[in-house]
Amino acid sequence: MRARFAPSLLCMDLLRVGEQLKVLDRRADCLHVDLMDLRFVDNLGLSPAFVRAIRPSVKKPIDCHVMGLGLDWWVGELADAGADGISVHLEAAGAAAPAVLEDIRARGCRAGLVLSPETGADQAERLLPLVDKVTVMTVEPGFPGAPFLWDMLPKIAGLAQLRERLGLSFEIEMDGSCADGNFQALRRAGTDVFVVGAAALFGRDPELERAYDQMERAFLGPPEL
């Protein structure tokens, strides 16, 4: 399975959103939208209104990562705004996680579960049949550019083993400080989807088309002739 890339729209040049969305809609596999509430994490991100605003302009799936509490509100607002996928933190959902994941699917969206660094893969095992994707946070959630946590690689490998043992097909995504120095290790551990931000993509070149070319060469090597 080829590596798939989900650029984090929080890392775009916000003065060039329309221009950069055109590039990403052609090149990316999906568009990653970070949403925060200043309660679950100490930061604010994008919003359901942002999802609603860009929905008519993009064809690629919009995948929303909710770092917030009050998940009933988030799920309803994002589904109504046009999200294709909604991922919630196990730590925020708690005992309500099965109902939240079922609600996401009932609204026609792909359901994702996010694991913060302190949460082990085994804690998510009972929920894996309910999800389309599991995201492993490879930084402390809430702050783009935080240090990469190398000790998350065994968690990714553990999820890949669980997926095989249980006969499931959910995707494994990493989120946090993907860069030239860790992409191959993440791939070997079992990562399918890479959330790419400043280090991997947006900080390479002011022109996003060139930056995307540079990222693909760095991560995937030269194109086959």
PDB file of C-alpha atoms in Angstrom:
ATOM      1  CA  MET A   1       0.000   0.000   0.000  1.00  0.00           C
ATOM      2  CA  ARG A   2       1.423   3.372  -0.989  1.00  0.00           C
ATOM      3  CA  ALA A   3       1.972   6.134   1.548  1.00  0.00           C
ATOM      4  CA  ARG A   4      -0.834   8.679   1.635  1.00  0.00           C
ATOM      5  CA  PHE A   5      -0.437  12.318   2.622  1.00  0.00           C
ATOM      6  CA  ALA A   6      -2.867  14.538   4.541  1.00  0.00           C
ATOM      7  CA  PRO A   7      -1.603  18.133   4.643  1.00  0.00           C
ATOM      8  CA  SER A   8      -2.550  19.992   7.809  1.00  0.00           C
ATOM      9  CA  LEU A   9      -4.480  23.081   6.749  1.00  0.00           C
ATOM     10  CA  LEU A  10      -3.590  24.751  10.041  1.00  0.00           C
ATOM     11  CA  CYS A  11      -0.060  25.087   8.626  1.00  0.00           C
ATOM     12  CA  MET A  12      -1.092  26.806   5.385  1.00  0.00           C
ATOM     13  CA  ASP A  13      -0.138  30.383   4.594  1.00  0.00           C
ATOM     14  CA  LEU A  14      -3.407  31.939   5.716  1.00  0.00           C
ATOM     15  CA  LEU A  15      -2.861  34.886   3.369  1.00  0.00           C
ATOM     16  CA  ARG A  16      -2.846  32.441   0.417  1.00  0.00           C
ATOM     17  CA  VAL A  17      -5.534  29.954   1.394  1.00  0.00           C
ATOM     18  CA  GLY A  18      -7.366  29.888  -1.926  1.00  0.00           C
ATOM     19  CA  GLU A  19      -4.170  29.492  -3.951  1.00  0.00           C
ATOM     20  CA  GLN A  20      -2.768  26.775  -1.694  1.00  0.00           C
ATOM     21  CA  LEU A  21      -6.051  24.856  -1.552  1.00  0.00           C
ATOM     22  CA  LYS A  22      -5.961  24.532  -5.345  1.00  0.00           C
ATOM     23  CA  VAL A  23      -2.544  22.870  -5.132  1.00  0.00           C
ATOM     24  CA  LEU A  24      -3.515  20.602  -2.249  1.00  0.00           C
ATOM     25  CA  ASP A  25      -6.774  19.571  -3.884  1.00  0.00           C
ATOM     26  CA  ARG A  26      -4.777  18.302  -6.864  1.00  0.00           C
ATOM     27  CA  ARG A  27      -1.907  16.702  -4.979  1.00  0.00           C
ATOM     28  CA  ALA A  28      -3.008  15.539  -1.534  1.00  0.00           C
ATOM     29  CA  ASP A  29      -4.879  12.354  -0.651  1.00  0.00           C
ATOM     30  CA  CYS A  30      -7.050  14.188   1.871  1.00  0.00           C
ATOM     31  CA  LEU A  31      -7.115  17.502   3.725  1.00  0.00           C
ATOM     32  CA  HIS A  32      -6.485  17.460   7.473  1.00  0.00           C
ATOM     33  CA  VAL A  33      -8.331  20.032   9.603  1.00  0.00           C
ATOM     34  CA  ASP A  34      -7.320  20.483  13.249  1.00  0.00           C
ATOM     35  CA  LEU A  35     -10.014  21.732  15.625  1.00  0.00           C
ATOM     36  CA  MET A  36      -9.317  22.650  19.269  1.00  0.00           C
ATOM     37  CA  ASP A  37     -11.402  24.083  22.076  1.00  0.00           C
ATOM     38  CA  LEU A  38      -8.941  25.562  24.627  1.00  0.00           C
ATOM     39  CA  ARG A  39     -10.166  22.947  27.126  1.00  0.00           C
ATOM     40  CA  PHE A  40      -8.967  19.547  25.974  1.00  0.00           C
ATOM     41  CA  VAL A  41      -5.767  21.197  24.716  1.00  0.00           C
ATOM     42  CA  ASP A  42      -4.391  24.643  25.487  1.00  0.00           C
ATOM     43  CA  ASN A  43      -4.797  26.045  22.019  1.00  0.00           C
ATOM     44  CA  LEU A  44      -7.344  27.007  19.384  1.00  0.00           C
ATOM     45  CA  GLY A  45      -7.432  25.671  15.841  1.00  0.00           C
ATOM     46  CA  LEU A  46      -9.776  25.885  12.874  1.00  0.00           C
ATOM     47  CA  SER A  47     -13.560  25.641  13.074  1.00  0.00           C
ATOM     48  CA  PRO A  48     -16.649  24.035  11.532  1.00  0.00           C
ATOM     49  CA  ALA A  49     -17.209  27.384   9.788  1.00  0.00           C
ATOM     50  CA  PHE A  50     -13.830  26.946   8.078  1.00  0.00           C
ATOM     51  CA  VAL A  51     -14.854  23.472   6.882  1.00  0.00           C
ATOM     52  CA  ARG A  52     -18.127  24.875   5.554  1.00  0.00           C
ATOM     53  CA  ALA A  53     -16.275  27.684   3.763  1.00  0.00           C
ATOM     54  CA  ILE A  54     -13.801  25.465   1.902  1.00  0.00           C
ATOM     55  CA  ARG A  55     -16.177  22.567   1.163  1.00  0.00           C
ATOM     56  CA  PRO A  56     -17.481  23.971  -2.163  1.00  0.00           C
ATOM     57  CA  SER A  57     -13.917  24.625  -3.376  1.00  0.00           C
ATOM     58  CA  VAL A  58     -12.321  21.187  -2.831  1.00  0.00           C
ATOM     59  CA  LYS A  59     -13.022  17.688  -4.072  1.00  0.00           C
ATOM     60  CA  LYS A  60     -10.586  15.800  -1.846  1.00  0.00           C
ATOM     61  CA  PRO A  61     -11.927  14.385   1.432  1.00  0.00           C
ATOM     62  CA  ILE A  62     -11.881  16.751   4.399  1.00  0.00           C
ATOM     63  CA  ASP A  63     -10.722  14.857   7.467  1.00  0.00           C
ATOM     64  CA  CYS A  64     -11.390  16.606  10.788  1.00  0.00           C
ATOM     65  CA  HIS A  65      -9.322  15.960  13.924  1.00  0.00           C
ATOM     66  CA  VAL A  66     -11.234  17.111  17.005  1.00  0.00           C
ATOM     67  CA  MET A  67      -9.072  18.008  19.995  1.00  0.00           C
ATOM     68  CA  GLY A  68     -12.032  19.027  22.095  1.00  0.00           C
ATOM     69  CA  LEU A  69     -14.720  18.089  24.577  1.00  0.00           C
ATOM     70  CA  GLY A  70     -18.468  18.251  23.970  1.00  0.00           C
ATOM     71  CA  LEU A  71     -18.203  15.757  21.122  1.00  0.00           C
ATOM     72  CA  ASP A  72     -21.929  15.663  20.355  1.00  0.00           C
ATOM     73  CA  TRP A  73     -21.695  19.317  19.306  1.00  0.00           C
ATOM     74  CA  TRP A  74     -18.489  18.878  17.306  1.00  0.00           C
ATOM     75  CA  VAL A  75     -19.746  15.820  15.433  1.00  0.00           C
ATOM     76  CA  GLY A  76     -23.051  17.442  14.486  1.00  0.00           C
ATOM     77  CA  GLU A  77     -21.495  20.734  13.405  1.00  0.00           C
ATOM     78  CA  LEU A  78     -18.748  19.113  11.346  1.00  0.00           C
ATOM     79  CA  ALA A  79     -21.041  16.643   9.621  1.00  0.00           C
ATOM     80  CA  ASP A  80     -23.408  19.481   8.710  1.00  0.00           C
ATOM     81  CA  ALA A  81     -20.446  21.540   7.444  1.00  0.00           C
ATOM     82  CA  GLY A  82     -19.449  18.818   4.978  1.00  0.00           C
ATOM     83  CA  ALA A  83     -16.693  16.838   6.707  1.00  0.00           C
ATOM     84  CA  ASP A  84     -15.937  13.464   5.139  1.00  0.00           C
ATOM     85  CA  GLY A  85     -14.199  12.055   8.198  1.00  0.00           C
ATOM     86  CA  ILE A  86     -14.271  12.950  11.898  1.00  0.00           C
ATOM     87  CA  SER A  87     -11.668  11.675  14.348  1.00  0.00           C
ATOM     88  CA  VAL A  88     -12.041  12.045  18.111  1.00  0.00           C
ATOM     89  CA  HIS A  89      -9.666  11.427  20.982  1.00  0.00           C
ATOM     90  CA  LEU A  90     -10.276   8.336  23.065  1.00  0.00           C
ATOM     91  CA  GLU A  91      -9.290  10.395  26.096  1.00  0.00           C
ATOM     92  CA  ALA A  92     -12.050  12.931  25.375  1.00  0.00           C
ATOM     93  CA  ALA A  93     -14.729  10.398  24.459  1.00  0.00           C
ATOM     94  CA  GLY A  94     -14.140   8.087  27.415  1.00  0.00           C
ATOM     95  CA  ALA A  95     -16.902   5.560  28.048  1.00  0.00           C
ATOM     96  CA  ALA A  96     -19.067   7.231  25.392  1.00  0.00           C
ATOM     97  CA  ALA A  97     -16.579   6.370  22.623  1.00  0.00           C
ATOM     98  CA  PRO A  98     -18.692   3.579  21.017  1.00  0.00           C
ATOM     99  CA  ALA A  99     -21.748   5.850  20.820  1.00  0.00           C
ATOM    100  CA  VAL A 100     -19.690   8.764  19.450  1.00  0.00           C
ATOM    101  CA  LEU A 101     -18.110   6.598  16.742  1.00  0.00           C
ATOM    102  CA  GLU A 102     -21.485   5.149  15.791  1.00  0.00           C
ATOM    103  CA  ASP A 103     -22.940   8.667  15.591  1.00  0.00           C
ATOM    104  CA  ILE A 104     -20.150   9.760  13.243  1.00  0.00           C
ATOM    105  CA  ARG A 105     -20.871   6.845  10.931  1.00  0.00           C
ATOM    106  CA  ALA A 106     -24.622   7.362  11.133  1.00  0.00           C
ATOM    107  CA  ARG A 107     -24.076  10.893   9.813  1.00  0.00           C
ATOM    108  CA  GLY A 108     -22.307   9.514   6.745  1.00  0.00           C
ATOM    109  CA  CYS A 109     -18.728  10.274   7.827  1.00  0.00           C
ATOM    110  CA  ARG A 110     -15.707   8.044   8.270  1.00  0.00           C
ATOM    111  CA  ALA A 111     -15.037   7.471  11.978  1.00  0.00           C
ATOM    112  CA  GLY A 112     -11.575   7.880  13.427  1.00  0.00           C
ATOM    113  CA  LEU A 113     -10.073   7.354  16.861  1.00  0.00           C
ATOM    114  CA  VAL A 114      -7.064   9.369  18.041  1.00  0.00           C
ATOM    115  CA  LEU A 115      -4.626   8.168  20.698  1.00  0.00           C
ATOM    116  CA  SER A 116      -2.622  10.733  22.661  1.00  0.00           C
ATOM    117  CA  PRO A 117       0.937   9.731  23.627  1.00  0.00           C
ATOM    118  CA  GLU A 118      -0.064   8.419  27.052  1.00  0.00           C
ATOM    119  CA  THR A 119      -2.745   6.075  25.650  1.00  0.00           C
ATOM    120  CA  GLY A 120      -1.653   2.578  24.658  1.00  0.00           C
ATOM    121  CA  ALA A 121      -2.832   0.690  21.594  1.00  0.00           C
ATOM    122  CA  ASP A 122      -4.338  -1.992  23.832  1.00  0.00           C
ATOM    123  CA  GLN A 123      -6.733   0.587  25.320  1.00  0.00           C
ATOM    124  CA  ALA A 124      -8.323   1.016  21.903  1.00  0.00           C
ATOM    125  CA  GLU A 125      -8.632  -2.678  21.008  1.00  0.00           C
ATOM    126  CA  ARG A 126     -12.345  -3.045  21.800  1.00  0.00           C
ATOM    127  CA  LEU A 127     -13.158  -0.045  19.588  1.00  0.00           C
ATOM    128  CA  LEU A 128     -11.146  -1.038  16.526  1.00  0.00           C
ATOM    129  CA  PRO A 129     -14.074  -2.781  14.756  1.00  0.00           C
ATOM    130  CA  LEU A 130     -15.947   0.555  14.896  1.00  0.00           C
ATOM    131  CA  VAL A 131     -13.328   2.723  13.204  1.00  0.00           C
ATOM    132  CA  ASP A 132     -12.073   3.462   9.719  1.00  0.00           C
ATOM    133  CA  LYS A 133      -8.834   4.973  10.992  1.00  0.00           C
ATOM    134  CA  VAL A 134      -6.665   5.157  14.111  1.00  0.00           C
ATOM    135  CA  THR A 135      -4.404   8.175  14.527  1.00  0.00           C
ATOM    136  CA  VAL A 136      -1.325   7.994  16.727  1.00  0.00           C
ATOM    137  CA  MET A 137      -0.217  11.378  18.034  1.00  0.00           C
ATOM    138  CA  THR A 138       3.553  11.522  17.636  1.00  0.00           C
ATOM    139  CA  VAL A 139       3.691  14.858  19.494  1.00  0.00           C
ATOM    140  CA  GLU A 140       1.813  16.159  22.499  1.00  0.00           C
ATOM    141  CA  PRO A 141      -1.498  17.292  20.967  1.00  0.00           C
ATOM    142  CA  GLY A 142      -2.348  20.930  20.472  1.00  0.00           C
ATOM    143  CA  PHE A 143       0.833  22.548  19.217  1.00  0.00           C
ATOM    144  CA  PRO A 144       2.153  22.240  15.651  1.00  0.00           C
ATOM    145  CA  GLY A 145       5.926  21.889  15.619  1.00  0.00           C
ATOM    146  CA  ALA A 146       6.214  20.122  18.992  1.00  0.00           C
ATOM    147  CA  PRO A 147       9.117  17.610  19.309  1.00  0.00           C
ATOM    148  CA  PHE A 148       8.632  14.243  17.612  1.00  0.00           C
ATOM    149  CA  LEU A 149       8.158  11.373  20.090  1.00  0.00           C
ATOM    150  CA  TRP A 150      10.195   8.416  18.861  1.00  0.00           C
ATOM    151  CA  ASP A 151       8.686   6.115  21.471  1.00  0.00           C
ATOM    152  CA  MET A 152       5.387   6.207  19.560  1.00  0.00           C
ATOM    153  CA  LEU A 153       6.818   3.897  16.869  1.00  0.00           C
ATOM    154  CA  PRO A 154       6.129   0.723  18.909  1.00  0.00           C
ATOM    155  CA  LYS A 155       2.509   1.882  19.348  1.00  0.00           C
ATOM    156  CA  ILE A 156       2.121   2.143  15.579  1.00  0.00           C
ATOM    157  CA  ALA A 157       3.664  -1.305  15.151  1.00  0.00           C
ATOM    158  CA  GLY A 158       1.334  -2.660  17.842  1.00  0.00           C
ATOM    159  CA  LEU A 159      -1.710  -1.305  16.016  1.00  0.00           C
ATOM    160  CA  ALA A 160      -0.511  -2.907  12.780  1.00  0.00           C
ATOM    161  CA  GLN A 161      -0.211  -6.234  14.601  1.00  0.00           C
ATOM    162  CA  LEU A 162      -3.667  -5.852  16.144  1.00  0.00           C
ATOM    163  CA  ARG A 163      -5.134  -5.049  12.739  1.00  0.00           C
ATOM    164  CA  GLU A 164      -3.684  -8.215  11.272  1.00  0.00           C
ATOM    165  CA  ARG A 165      -4.631 -10.400  14.243  1.00  0.00           C
ATOM    166  CA  LEU A 166      -8.226  -9.145  14.284  1.00  0.00           C
ATOM    167  CA  GLY A 167      -8.636  -9.243  10.506  1.00  0.00           C
ATOM    168  CA  LEU A 168      -9.561  -5.551  10.296  1.00  0.00           C
ATOM    169  CA  SER A 169      -8.801  -2.945   7.644  1.00  0.00           C
ATOM    170  CA  PHE A 170      -8.625   0.415   9.460  1.00  0.00           C
ATOM    171  CA  GLU A 171      -5.936   2.859   8.362  1.00  0.00           C
ATOM    172  CA  ILE A 172      -3.087   3.817  10.679  1.00  0.00           C
ATOM    173  CA  GLU A 173      -2.253   7.512  10.632  1.00  0.00           C
ATOM    174  CA  MET A 174       0.521   9.452  12.335  1.00  0.00           C
ATOM    175  CA  ASP A 175       0.058  13.071  13.350  1.00  0.00           C
ATOM    176  CA  GLY A 176       2.870  15.280  14.556  1.00  0.00           C
ATOM    177  CA  SER A 177       6.237  16.518  13.254  1.00  0.00           C
ATOM    178  CA  CYS A 178       6.612  14.231  10.266  1.00  0.00           C
ATOM    179  CA  ALA A 179       9.969  15.101   8.660  1.00  0.00           C
ATOM    180  CA  ASP A 180      12.775  13.756   6.498  1.00  0.00           C
ATOM    181  CA  GLY A 181      14.454  12.127   9.483  1.00  0.00           C
ATOM    182  CA  ASN A 182      11.523  10.023  10.673  1.00  0.00           C
ATOM    183  CA  PHE A 183       9.375   9.267   7.598  1.00  0.00           C
ATOM    184  CA  GLN A 184      11.025   5.935   6.760  1.00  0.00           C
ATOM    185  CA  ALA A 185      10.916   4.734  10.372  1.00  0.00           C
ATOM    186  CA  LEU A 186       7.219   5.621  10.544  1.00  0.00           C
ATOM    187  CA  ARG A 187       6.587   3.774   7.286  1.00  0.00           C
ATOM    188  CA  ARG A 188       8.414   0.664   8.504  1.00  0.00           C
ATOM    189  CA  ALA A 189       6.398   0.699  11.737  1.00  0.00           C
ATOM    190  CA  GLY A 190       3.158   0.443   9.759  1.00  0.00           C
ATOM    191  CA  THR A 191       1.968   4.000   9.077  1.00  0.00           C
ATOM    192  CA  ASP A 192      -0.412   4.335   6.125  1.00  0.00           C
ATOM    193  CA  VAL A 193      -1.369   8.034   6.294  1.00  0.00           C
ATOM    194  CA  PHE A 194       1.005  10.885   7.111  1.00  0.00           C
ATOM    195  CA  VAL A 195      -0.261  14.219   8.401  1.00  0.00           C
ATOM    196  CA  VAL A 196       2.262  16.671   6.975  1.00  0.00           C
ATOM    197  CA  GLY A 197       2.789  20.171   8.283  1.00  0.00           C
ATOM    198  CA  ALA A 198       5.540  22.781   8.336  1.00  0.00           C
ATOM    199  CA  ALA A 199       8.571  20.474   8.519  1.00  0.00           C
ATOM    200  CA  ALA A 200       7.434  17.999   5.892  1.00  0.00           C
ATOM    201  CA  LEU A 201       5.698  20.324   3.443  1.00  0.00           C
ATOM    202  CA  PHE A 202       4.816  23.956   4.036  1.00  0.00           C
ATOM    203  CA  GLY A 203       8.255  25.078   5.234  1.00  0.00           C
ATOM    204  CA  ARG A 204      10.203  23.677   2.280  1.00  0.00           C
ATOM    205  CA  ASP A 205       9.508  26.381  -0.293  1.00  0.00           C
ATOM    206  CA  PRO A 206       7.279  29.491  -0.502  1.00  0.00           C
ATOM    207  CA  GLU A 207       5.690  27.997  -3.618  1.00  0.00           C
ATOM    208  CA  LEU A 208       3.577  25.065  -2.481  1.00  0.00           C
ATOM    209  CA  GLU A 209       3.780  23.190  -5.787  1.00  0.00           C
ATOM    210  CA  ARG A 210       7.584  23.079  -5.516  1.00  0.00           C
ATOM    211  CA  ALA A 211       7.350  22.214  -1.825  1.00  0.00           C
ATOM    212  CA  TYR A 212       5.106  19.236  -2.600  1.00  0.00           C
ATOM    213  CA  ASP A 213       7.549  18.010  -5.259  1.00  0.00           C
ATOM    214  CA  GLN A 214      10.405  18.319  -2.766  1.00  0.00           C
ATOM    215  CA  MET A 215       8.484  16.408  -0.088  1.00  0.00           C
ATOM    216  CA  GLU A 216       7.670  13.546  -2.443  1.00  0.00           C
ATOM    217  CA  ARG A 217      11.296  13.289  -3.585  1.00  0.00           C
ATOM    218  CA  ALA A 218      12.552  13.320  -0.007  1.00  0.00           C
ATOM    219  CA  PHE A 219      10.043  10.738   1.224  1.00  0.00           C
ATOM    220  CA  LEU A 220       9.424   8.526  -1.800  1.00  0.00           C
ATOM    221  CA  GLY A 221      12.522   8.954  -3.938  1.00  0.00           C
ATOM    222  CA  PRO A 222      12.678   9.923  -7.615  1.00  0.00           C
ATOM    223  CA  PRO A 223       9.659   9.022  -9.755  1.00  0.00           C
ATOM    224  CA  GLU A 224       9.813   5.791 -11.722  1.00  0.00           C
ATOM    225  CA  LEU A 225      10.586   6.170 -15.418  1.00  0.00           C
TER     226      LEU A 225
END
